[in-house]
Coordinates of C-alpha atoms and ligand atoms in Angstrom, one line a residue:
X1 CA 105.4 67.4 118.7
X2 CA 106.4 71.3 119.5
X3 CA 108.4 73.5 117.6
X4 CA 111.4 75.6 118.5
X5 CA 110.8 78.6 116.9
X6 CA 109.3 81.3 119.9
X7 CA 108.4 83.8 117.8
X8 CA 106.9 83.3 114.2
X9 CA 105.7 85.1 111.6
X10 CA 102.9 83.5 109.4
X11 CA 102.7 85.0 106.0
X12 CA 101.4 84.5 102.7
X13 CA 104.3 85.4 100.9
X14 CA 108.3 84.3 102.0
X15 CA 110.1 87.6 102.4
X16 CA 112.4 86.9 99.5
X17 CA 112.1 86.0 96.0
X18 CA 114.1 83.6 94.1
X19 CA 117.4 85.2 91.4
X20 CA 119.1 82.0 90.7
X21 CA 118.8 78.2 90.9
X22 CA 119.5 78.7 95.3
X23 CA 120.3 82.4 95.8
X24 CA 117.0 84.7 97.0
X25 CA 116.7 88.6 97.3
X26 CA 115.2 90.2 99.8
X27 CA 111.4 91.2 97.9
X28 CA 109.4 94.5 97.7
X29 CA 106.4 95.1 98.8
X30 CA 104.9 96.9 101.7
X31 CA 104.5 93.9 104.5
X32 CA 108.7 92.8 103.2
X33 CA 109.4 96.4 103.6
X34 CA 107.9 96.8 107.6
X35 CA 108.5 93.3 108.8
X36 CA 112.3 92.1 107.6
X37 CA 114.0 94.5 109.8
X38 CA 112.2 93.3 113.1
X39 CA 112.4 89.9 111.7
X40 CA 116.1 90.5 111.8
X41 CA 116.5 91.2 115.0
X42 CA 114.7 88.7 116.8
X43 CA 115.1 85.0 117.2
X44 CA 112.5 83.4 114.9
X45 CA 111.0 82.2 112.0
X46 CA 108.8 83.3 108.9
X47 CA 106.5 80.9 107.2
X48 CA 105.2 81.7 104.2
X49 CA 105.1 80.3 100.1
X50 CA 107.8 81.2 98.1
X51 CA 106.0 82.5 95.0
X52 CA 106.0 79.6 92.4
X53 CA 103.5 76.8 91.8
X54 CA 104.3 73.4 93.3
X55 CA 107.7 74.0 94.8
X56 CA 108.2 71.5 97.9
X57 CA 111.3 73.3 99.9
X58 CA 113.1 72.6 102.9
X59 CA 113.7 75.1 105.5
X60 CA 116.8 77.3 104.9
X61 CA 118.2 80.7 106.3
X62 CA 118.9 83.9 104.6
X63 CA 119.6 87.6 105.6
X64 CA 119.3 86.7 109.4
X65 CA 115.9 84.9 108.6
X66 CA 114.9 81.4 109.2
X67 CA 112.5 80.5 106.6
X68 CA 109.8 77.6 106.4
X69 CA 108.3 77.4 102.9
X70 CA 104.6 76.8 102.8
X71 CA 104.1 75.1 99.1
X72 CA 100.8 75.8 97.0
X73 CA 100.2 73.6 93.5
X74 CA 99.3 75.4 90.8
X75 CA 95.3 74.9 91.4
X76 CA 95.8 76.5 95.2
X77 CA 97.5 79.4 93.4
X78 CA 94.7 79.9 90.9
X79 CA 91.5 79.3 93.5
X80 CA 93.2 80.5 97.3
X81 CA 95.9 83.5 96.0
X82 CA 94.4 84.5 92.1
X83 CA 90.9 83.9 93.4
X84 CA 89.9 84.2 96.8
X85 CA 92.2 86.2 97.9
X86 CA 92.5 88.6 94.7
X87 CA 89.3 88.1 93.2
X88 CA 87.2 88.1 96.3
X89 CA 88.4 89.5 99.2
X90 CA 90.6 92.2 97.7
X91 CA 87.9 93.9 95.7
X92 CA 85.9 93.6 98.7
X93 CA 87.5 95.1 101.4
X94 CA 88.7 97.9 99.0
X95 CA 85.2 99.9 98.8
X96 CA 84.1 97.3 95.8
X97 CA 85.6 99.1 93.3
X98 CA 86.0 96.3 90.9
X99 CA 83.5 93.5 91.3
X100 CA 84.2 90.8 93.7
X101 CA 83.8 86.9 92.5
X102 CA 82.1 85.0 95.1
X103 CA 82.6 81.3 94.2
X104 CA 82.6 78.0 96.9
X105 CA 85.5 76.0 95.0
X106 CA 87.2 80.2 95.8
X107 CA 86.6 79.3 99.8
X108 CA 87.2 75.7 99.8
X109 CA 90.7 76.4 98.8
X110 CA 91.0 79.4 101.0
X111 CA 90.0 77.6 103.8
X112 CA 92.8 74.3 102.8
X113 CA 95.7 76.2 102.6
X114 CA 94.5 78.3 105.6
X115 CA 94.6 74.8 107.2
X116 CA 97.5 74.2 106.1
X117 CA 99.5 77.5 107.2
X118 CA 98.2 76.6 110.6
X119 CA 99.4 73.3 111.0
X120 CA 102.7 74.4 109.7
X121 CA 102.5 77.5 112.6
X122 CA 101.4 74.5 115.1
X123 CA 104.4 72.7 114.2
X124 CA 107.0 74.9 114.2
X125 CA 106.1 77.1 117.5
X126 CA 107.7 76.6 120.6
X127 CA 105.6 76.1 123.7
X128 CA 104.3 79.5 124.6
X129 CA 105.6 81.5 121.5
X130 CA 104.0 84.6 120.2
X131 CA 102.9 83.9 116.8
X132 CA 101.8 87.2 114.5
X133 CA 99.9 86.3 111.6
X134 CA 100.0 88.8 108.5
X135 CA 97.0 90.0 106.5
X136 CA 93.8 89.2 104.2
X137 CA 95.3 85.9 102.6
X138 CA 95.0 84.1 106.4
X139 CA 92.1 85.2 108.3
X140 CA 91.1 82.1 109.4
X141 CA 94.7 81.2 110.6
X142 CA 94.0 82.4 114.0
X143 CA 91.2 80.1 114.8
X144 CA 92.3 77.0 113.3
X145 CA 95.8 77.7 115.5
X146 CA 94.3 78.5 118.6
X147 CA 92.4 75.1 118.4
X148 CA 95.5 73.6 117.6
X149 CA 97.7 75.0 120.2
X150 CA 95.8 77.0 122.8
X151 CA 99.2 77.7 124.1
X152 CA 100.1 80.8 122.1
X153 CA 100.1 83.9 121.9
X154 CA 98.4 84.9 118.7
X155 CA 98.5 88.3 117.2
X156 CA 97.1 89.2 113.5
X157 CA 97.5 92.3 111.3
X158 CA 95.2 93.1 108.5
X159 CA 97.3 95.6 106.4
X160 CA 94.3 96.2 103.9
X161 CA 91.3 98.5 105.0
X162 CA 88.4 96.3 106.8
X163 CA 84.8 97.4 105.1
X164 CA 81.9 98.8 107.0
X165 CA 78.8 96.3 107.3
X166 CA 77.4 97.9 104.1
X167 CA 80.2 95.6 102.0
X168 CA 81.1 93.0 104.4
X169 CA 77.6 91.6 104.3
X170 CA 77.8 91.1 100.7
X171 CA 80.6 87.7 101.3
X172 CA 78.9 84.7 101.8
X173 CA 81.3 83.7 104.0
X174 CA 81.3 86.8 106.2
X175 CA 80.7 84.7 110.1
X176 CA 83.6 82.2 109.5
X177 CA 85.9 85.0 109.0
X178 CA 84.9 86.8 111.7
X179 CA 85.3 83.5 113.6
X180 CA 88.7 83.0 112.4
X181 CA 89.9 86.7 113.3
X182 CA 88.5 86.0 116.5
X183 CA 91.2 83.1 117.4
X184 CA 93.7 86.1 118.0
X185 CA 94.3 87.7 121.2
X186 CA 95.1 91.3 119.0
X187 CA 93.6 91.9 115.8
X188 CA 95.4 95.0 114.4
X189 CA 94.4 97.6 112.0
X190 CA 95.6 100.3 109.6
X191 CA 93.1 102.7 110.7
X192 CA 90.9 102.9 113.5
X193 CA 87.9 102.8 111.4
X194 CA 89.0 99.4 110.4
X195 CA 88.6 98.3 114.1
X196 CA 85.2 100.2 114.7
X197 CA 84.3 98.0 111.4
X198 CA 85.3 95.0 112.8
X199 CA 83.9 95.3 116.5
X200 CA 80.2 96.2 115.2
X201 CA 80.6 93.5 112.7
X202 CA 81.5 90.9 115.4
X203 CA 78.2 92.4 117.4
X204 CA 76.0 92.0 114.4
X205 CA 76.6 88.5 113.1
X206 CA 78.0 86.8 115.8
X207 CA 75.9 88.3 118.9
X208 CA 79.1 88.9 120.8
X209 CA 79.4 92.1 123.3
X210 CA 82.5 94.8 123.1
X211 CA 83.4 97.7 126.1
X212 CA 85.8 99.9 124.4
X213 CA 87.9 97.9 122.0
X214 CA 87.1 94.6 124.0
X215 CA 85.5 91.4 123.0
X216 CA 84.9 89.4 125.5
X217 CA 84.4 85.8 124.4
X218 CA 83.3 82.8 127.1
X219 CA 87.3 82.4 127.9
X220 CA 89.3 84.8 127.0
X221 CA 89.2 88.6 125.4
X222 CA 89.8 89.8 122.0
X223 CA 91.5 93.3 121.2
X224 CA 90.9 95.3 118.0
X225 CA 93.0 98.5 117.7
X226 CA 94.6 100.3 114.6
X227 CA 98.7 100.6 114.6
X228 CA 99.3 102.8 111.4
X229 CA 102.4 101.0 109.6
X230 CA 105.2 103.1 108.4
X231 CA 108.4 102.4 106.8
X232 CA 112.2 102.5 107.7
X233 CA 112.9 106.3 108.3
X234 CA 116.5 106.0 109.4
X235 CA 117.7 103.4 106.6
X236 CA 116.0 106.2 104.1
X237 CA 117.0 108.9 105.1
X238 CA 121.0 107.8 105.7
X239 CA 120.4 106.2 102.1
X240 CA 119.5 109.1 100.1
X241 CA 122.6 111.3 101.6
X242 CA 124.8 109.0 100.1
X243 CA 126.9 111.1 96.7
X244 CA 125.8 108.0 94.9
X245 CA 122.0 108.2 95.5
X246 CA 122.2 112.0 94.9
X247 CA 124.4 111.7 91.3
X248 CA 121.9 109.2 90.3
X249 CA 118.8 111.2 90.9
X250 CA 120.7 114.3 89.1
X251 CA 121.3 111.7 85.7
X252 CA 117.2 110.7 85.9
X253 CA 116.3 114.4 85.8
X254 CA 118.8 115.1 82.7
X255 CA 118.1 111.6 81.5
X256 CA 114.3 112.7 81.3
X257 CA 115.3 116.1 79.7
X258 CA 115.8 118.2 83.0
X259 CA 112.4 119.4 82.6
X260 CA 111.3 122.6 85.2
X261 CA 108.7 119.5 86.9
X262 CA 109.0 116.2 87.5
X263 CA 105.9 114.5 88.9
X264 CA 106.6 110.8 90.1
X265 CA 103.8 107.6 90.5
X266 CA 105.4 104.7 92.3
X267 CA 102.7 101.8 92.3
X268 CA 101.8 98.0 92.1
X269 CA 99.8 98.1 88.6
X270 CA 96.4 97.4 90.8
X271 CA 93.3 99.2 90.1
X272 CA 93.0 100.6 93.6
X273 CA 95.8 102.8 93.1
X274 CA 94.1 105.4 91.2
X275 CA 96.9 105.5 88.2
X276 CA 94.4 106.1 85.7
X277 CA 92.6 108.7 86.9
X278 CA 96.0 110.5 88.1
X279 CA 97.2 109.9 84.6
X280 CA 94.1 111.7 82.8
X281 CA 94.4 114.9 85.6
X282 CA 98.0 115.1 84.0
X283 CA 96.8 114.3 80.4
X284 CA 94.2 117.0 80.8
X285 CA 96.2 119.9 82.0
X286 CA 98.4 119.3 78.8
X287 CA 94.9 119.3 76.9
X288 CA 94.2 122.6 78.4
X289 CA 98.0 124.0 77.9
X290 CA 98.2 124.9 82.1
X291 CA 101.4 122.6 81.3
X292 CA 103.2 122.7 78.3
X293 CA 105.1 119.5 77.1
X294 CA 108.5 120.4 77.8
X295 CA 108.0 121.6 81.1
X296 CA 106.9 118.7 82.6
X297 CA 107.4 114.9 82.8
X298 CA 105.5 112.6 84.6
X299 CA 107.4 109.0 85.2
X300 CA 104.7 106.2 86.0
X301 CA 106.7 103.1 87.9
X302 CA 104.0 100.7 87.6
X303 CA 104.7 97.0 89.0
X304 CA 103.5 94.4 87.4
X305 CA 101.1 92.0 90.1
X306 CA 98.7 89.7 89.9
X307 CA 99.2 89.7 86.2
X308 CA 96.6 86.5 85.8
X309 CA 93.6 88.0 87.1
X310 CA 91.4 89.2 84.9
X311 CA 90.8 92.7 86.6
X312 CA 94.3 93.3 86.8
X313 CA 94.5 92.3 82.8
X314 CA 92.1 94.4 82.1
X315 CA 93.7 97.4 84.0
X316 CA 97.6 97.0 81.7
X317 CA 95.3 97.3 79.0
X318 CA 93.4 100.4 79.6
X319 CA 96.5 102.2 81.5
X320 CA 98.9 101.6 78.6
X321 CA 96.1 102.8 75.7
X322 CA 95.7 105.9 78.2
X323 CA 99.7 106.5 78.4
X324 CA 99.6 105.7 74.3
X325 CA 97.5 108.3 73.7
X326 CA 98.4 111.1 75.6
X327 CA 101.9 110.4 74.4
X328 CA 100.8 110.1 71.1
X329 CA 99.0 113.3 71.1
X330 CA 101.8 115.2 73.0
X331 CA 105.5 113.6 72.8
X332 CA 107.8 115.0 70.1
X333 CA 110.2 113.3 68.7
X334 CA 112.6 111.4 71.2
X335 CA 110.6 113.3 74.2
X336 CA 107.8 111.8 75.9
X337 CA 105.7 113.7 78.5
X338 CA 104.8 110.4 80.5
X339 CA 108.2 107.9 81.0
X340 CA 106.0 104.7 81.8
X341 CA 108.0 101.9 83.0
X342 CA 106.2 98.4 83.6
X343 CA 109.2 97.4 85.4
X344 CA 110.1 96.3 90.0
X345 CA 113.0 98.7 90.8
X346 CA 115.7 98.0 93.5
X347 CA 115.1 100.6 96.7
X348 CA 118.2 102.4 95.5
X349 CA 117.0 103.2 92.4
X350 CA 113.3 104.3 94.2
X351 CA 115.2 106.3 96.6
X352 CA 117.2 108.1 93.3
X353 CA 114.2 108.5 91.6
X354 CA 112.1 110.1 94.9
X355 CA 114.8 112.6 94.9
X356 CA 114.2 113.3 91.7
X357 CA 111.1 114.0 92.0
X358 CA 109.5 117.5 92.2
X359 CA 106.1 116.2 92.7
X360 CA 105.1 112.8 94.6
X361 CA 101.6 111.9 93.0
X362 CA 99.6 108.8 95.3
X363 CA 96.0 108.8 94.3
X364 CA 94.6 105.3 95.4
X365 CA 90.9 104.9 95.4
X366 CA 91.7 102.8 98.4
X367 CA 94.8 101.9 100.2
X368 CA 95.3 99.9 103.2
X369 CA 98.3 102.7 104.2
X370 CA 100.9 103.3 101.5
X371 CA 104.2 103.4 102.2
X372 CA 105.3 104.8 99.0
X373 CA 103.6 107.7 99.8
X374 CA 105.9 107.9 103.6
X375 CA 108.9 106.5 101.6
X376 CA 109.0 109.9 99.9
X377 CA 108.6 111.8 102.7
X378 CA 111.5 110.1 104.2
X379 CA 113.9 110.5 101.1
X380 CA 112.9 114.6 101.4
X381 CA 115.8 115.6 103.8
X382 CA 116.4 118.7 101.4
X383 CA 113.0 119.8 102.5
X384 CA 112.1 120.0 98.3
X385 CA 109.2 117.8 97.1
X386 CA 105.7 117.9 97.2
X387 CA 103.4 114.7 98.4
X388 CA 99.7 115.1 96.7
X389 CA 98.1 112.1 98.8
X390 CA 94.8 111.0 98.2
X391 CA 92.1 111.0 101.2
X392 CA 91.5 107.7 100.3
X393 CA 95.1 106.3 101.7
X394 CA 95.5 105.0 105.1
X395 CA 98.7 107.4 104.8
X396 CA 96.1 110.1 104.9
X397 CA 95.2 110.2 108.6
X398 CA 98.3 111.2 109.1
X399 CA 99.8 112.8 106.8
X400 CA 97.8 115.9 107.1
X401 CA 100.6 118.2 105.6
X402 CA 99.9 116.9 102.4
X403 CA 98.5 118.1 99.2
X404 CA 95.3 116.6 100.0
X405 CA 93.3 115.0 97.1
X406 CA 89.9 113.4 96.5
X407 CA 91.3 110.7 93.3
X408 CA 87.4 111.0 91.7
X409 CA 87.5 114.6 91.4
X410 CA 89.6 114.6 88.3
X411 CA 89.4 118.9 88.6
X412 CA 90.4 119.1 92.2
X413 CA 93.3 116.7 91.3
X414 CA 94.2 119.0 88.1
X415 CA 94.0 121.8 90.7
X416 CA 96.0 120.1 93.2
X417 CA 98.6 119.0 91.1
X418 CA 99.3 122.8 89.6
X419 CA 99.6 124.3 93.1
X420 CA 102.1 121.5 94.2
X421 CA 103.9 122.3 91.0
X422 CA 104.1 126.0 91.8
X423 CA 104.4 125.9 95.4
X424 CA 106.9 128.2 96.7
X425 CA 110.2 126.8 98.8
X426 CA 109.2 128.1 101.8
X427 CA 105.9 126.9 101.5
X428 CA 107.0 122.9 100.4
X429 CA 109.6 123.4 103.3
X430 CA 106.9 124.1 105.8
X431 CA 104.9 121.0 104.4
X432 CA 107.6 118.5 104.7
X433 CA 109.1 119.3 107.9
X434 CA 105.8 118.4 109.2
X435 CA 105.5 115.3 107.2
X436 CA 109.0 114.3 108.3
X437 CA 108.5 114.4 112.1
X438 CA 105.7 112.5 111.7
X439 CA 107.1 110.0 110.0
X440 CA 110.7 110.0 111.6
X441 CA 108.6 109.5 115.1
X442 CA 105.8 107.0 114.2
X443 CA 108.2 104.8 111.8
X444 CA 108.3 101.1 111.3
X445 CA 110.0 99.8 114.3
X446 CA 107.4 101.8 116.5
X447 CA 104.7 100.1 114.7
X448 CA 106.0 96.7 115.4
X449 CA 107.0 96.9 118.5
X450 CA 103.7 99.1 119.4
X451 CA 101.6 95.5 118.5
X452 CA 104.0 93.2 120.0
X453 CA 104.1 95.1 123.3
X454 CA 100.2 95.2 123.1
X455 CA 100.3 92.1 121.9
X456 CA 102.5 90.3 125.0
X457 CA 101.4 92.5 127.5
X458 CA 97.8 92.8 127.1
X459 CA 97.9 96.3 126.8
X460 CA 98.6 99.0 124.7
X461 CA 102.4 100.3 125.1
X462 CA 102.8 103.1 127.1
X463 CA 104.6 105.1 124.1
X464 CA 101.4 105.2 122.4
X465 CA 98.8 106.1 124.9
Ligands
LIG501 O1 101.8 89.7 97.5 P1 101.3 90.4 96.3 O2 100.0 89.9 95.9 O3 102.2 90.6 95.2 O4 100.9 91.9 96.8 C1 101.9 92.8 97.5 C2 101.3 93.2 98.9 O5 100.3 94.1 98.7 C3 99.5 94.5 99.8 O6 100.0 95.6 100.5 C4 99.4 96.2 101.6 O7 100.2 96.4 102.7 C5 101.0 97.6 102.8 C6 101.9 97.5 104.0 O8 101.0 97.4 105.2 C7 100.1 98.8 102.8 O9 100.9 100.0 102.8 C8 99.3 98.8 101.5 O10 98.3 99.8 101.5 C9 98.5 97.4 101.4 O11 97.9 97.4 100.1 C10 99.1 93.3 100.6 O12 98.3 93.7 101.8 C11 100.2 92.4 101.0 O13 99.7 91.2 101.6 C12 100.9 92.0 99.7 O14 102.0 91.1 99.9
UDP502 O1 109.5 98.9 91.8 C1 109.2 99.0 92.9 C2 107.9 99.5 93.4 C3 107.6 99.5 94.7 N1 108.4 98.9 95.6 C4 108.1 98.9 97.1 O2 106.8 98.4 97.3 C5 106.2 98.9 98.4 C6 104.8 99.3 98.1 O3 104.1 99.4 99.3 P1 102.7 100.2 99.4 O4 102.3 100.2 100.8 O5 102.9 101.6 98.8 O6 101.7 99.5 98.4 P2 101.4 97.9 98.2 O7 102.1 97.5 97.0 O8 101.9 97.2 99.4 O9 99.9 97.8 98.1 C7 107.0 100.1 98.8 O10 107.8 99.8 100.0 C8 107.9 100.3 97.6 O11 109.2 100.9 97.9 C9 109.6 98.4 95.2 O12 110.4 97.9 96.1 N2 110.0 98.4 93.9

């Protein structure tokens, strides 16, 4: 039986999360953020889980979507999404920096619900269709649908970093994943390192030869190429004009005192995102007296995520003694100098609070891109704002304009941090009209429609050459 559906999205995650017994919200997160709008505006579907344990759902539509639930028990939750997926391949492919869990019951699961996102994909594709499958969760998707239905088009997008050999050799696993990637006609990455990665990988364990970014298997050819994502420029920027937006960021800065600086983290609470060690630059320079308590406030928005895994337990813990104590040691009475809010915000609400902001502080250890960190940017039409981006964020290949930091070097950061503080206007100005054509011309729709024309054509789209 054949589907209907010619273009689908395969996803771990449903872009929407449940708010009443049938009602759903569009979700945050990065991949929500890039895909829903193209999504939106062509004819297709999106298969993915909704986000709780052994729900069994039917199809159903919302905000211009068709959606096919994908359901996971509670055990696939704990071994394929908490473990494998979380435990394994996330610290992984982010430069190890907590310790990966390499366990076979981990992979058996991965690889059954893999299966099982596939035959769903198989089912509901049309003869032909283009099918783009999304990220780390479903890298053996690919293969198990091409041998399913060599009819399609397959494209897949890895939107964390892909490790050099040095890592990738460590996962026991290492040639069925390059075997599953391989079932794609486009593999797409963040950075072009990711695909230089990936390529020599492919060479070294498999024995397979590339010309360029190549592959060329016994039937057919594999491409590997980075497409930088971005976010929603236009919806931003209109956003933050609105009186509404603008009164609301004026109410957070007297809310939080209207202090001369306010400095701004906008994060999952993951321990690649470097809050920790952003948090003790800030601590430290109030140790020092470079800042004095009631100049500055620095308002942590950290998600909660993940919040079974015992990394990510861990993390709470230490971040919340670190924002204890340095509130402790320098809050007065009803005046804090770090607001830290363990709380998902609405984009409105983001959008208030990057206006707001004086100083936008993105120190990941490793991040795939980070949008937060282009969000900003966007929000910045006033042409105030300072963006100190670690060298560590995908962001960071392009975003050149930025106040450039290494996340480990907790002086450089200190450094950093004061001269975005004391930046002159002209200079910020300079900064961020840079930052803003960059990321007005290279935004979200030009990243999708950059893989899909590579991705149905064969070839790279002519915008981008
Ligand atoms: O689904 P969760 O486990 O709650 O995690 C949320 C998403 O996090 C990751 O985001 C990545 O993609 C962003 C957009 O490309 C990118 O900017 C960021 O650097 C990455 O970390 C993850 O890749 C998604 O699959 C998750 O849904
Ligand atoms: O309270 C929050 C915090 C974050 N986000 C969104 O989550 C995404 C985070 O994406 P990013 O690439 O920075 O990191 P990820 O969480 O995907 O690793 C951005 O679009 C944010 O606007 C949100 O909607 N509400």
């Amino acid at each position: 039986m054949r589907g209907t559906s010619s273009f689908l999205i395969v996803a771990n995650r449903l872009p929407v999360d449940r708010v009443g017994e049938n009602e759903w919200r569009r979700s945050p997160g990065g991949l929500v953020t890039a895909i829903a709008p193209v999504m939106q505006r062509r004819d297709g579907a999106w298969l993915g889980w909704t986000g709780a344990a052994g729900e069994e759902l039917k199809p159903f539509d919302h905000d211009g979507m068709h959606l096919i639930p994908i359901p996971l028990s509670q055990l696939e939750v704990e071994l394929y999404y908490e473990g494998f997926s979380n435990a394994t391949l996330w610290p992984l492919y982010h430069d190890v920096v907590a310790t990966p869990v390499y366990s076979r019951v981990l992979w058996d699961a991965y690889r059954a619900v893999n299966d099982r996102f596939a035959r769903a994909a198989a089912d509901a594709a049309a003869p032909g269709a283009v099918v783009w499958v999304q990220d780390y969760q479903l890298q053996l998707v690919p293969a198990m649908l091409r041998k399913l239905r060599p009819d399609l088009k397959i494209g897949f997008f890895l939107h964390i970093p892909f490790p050099p050999g040095e890592l990738f050799y460590q996962l026991p696993w290492r040639n069925e994943i390059l075997e599953g990637l391989l079932g794609a006609d486009l593999v797409g990455f963040q950075r072009p390192g990711g695909a230089a990665n990936f390529l020599r990988l492919c060479r070294r364990l498999l024995g397979v030869q590339y010309l360029r970014n190549e592959i060329q298997l016994e039937d057919r050819t594999v491409r590997a190429e980075s497409f930088p994502i971005s976010v929603d420029y236009g919806e931003l920027d209109q956003l933050v004009r609105e009186p509404r937006i603008q009164q609301r960021a004026k109410e957070i800065r007297a809310e939080l005192g209207d202090p001369e600086h306010v400095l701004l983290g906008v994060d999952r609470l993951d321990y690649t995102k470097g809050i920790g060690q952003r948090l003790k630059a800030f601590g430290e320079l109030l140790d020092d007296g470079a800042i004095k308590p009631d100049e500055a406030v620095f308002v942590q928005v950290a998600t909660p995520t993940r919040e079974r895994v015992a990394e990510y337990i861990r993390l709470r813990n230490d971040i919340e003694l670190r924002v204890g104590r340095i509130n402790g040691e320098h809050g007065v009475l009803g005046r804090m100098p770090i607001s830290y809010l363990h709380q998902s915000y609405a984009k409105e609400e983001l959008a208030a609070l990057y206006l707001a902001a004086d100083v936008m502080v993105v120190t990941p250890l490793r991040d795939g891109m980070n949008l937060v960190a282009k969000e900003y940017v966007a929000c910045r039409h006033d042409l105030r704002g300072a963006l100190v981006l670690s060298e560590f964020a995908g962001a960071a290949d392009e975003m050149r304009q930025a106040y450039m930091v290494n996340p480990y070097d907790i002086d450089g950061m200190k450094r950093t941090m004061l001269a975005a503080m004391r930046a002159t206007p002209h200079e910020l100005a300079r900064r961020m009209r840079s930052l803003r054509r960059r990321v007005a011309t290279y935004n979200v729709d030009r990243w999708a429609s950059d893989f899909l024309a590579a991705l149905e054509s064969g070839e790279r789209a002519a915008s981008t050459e």
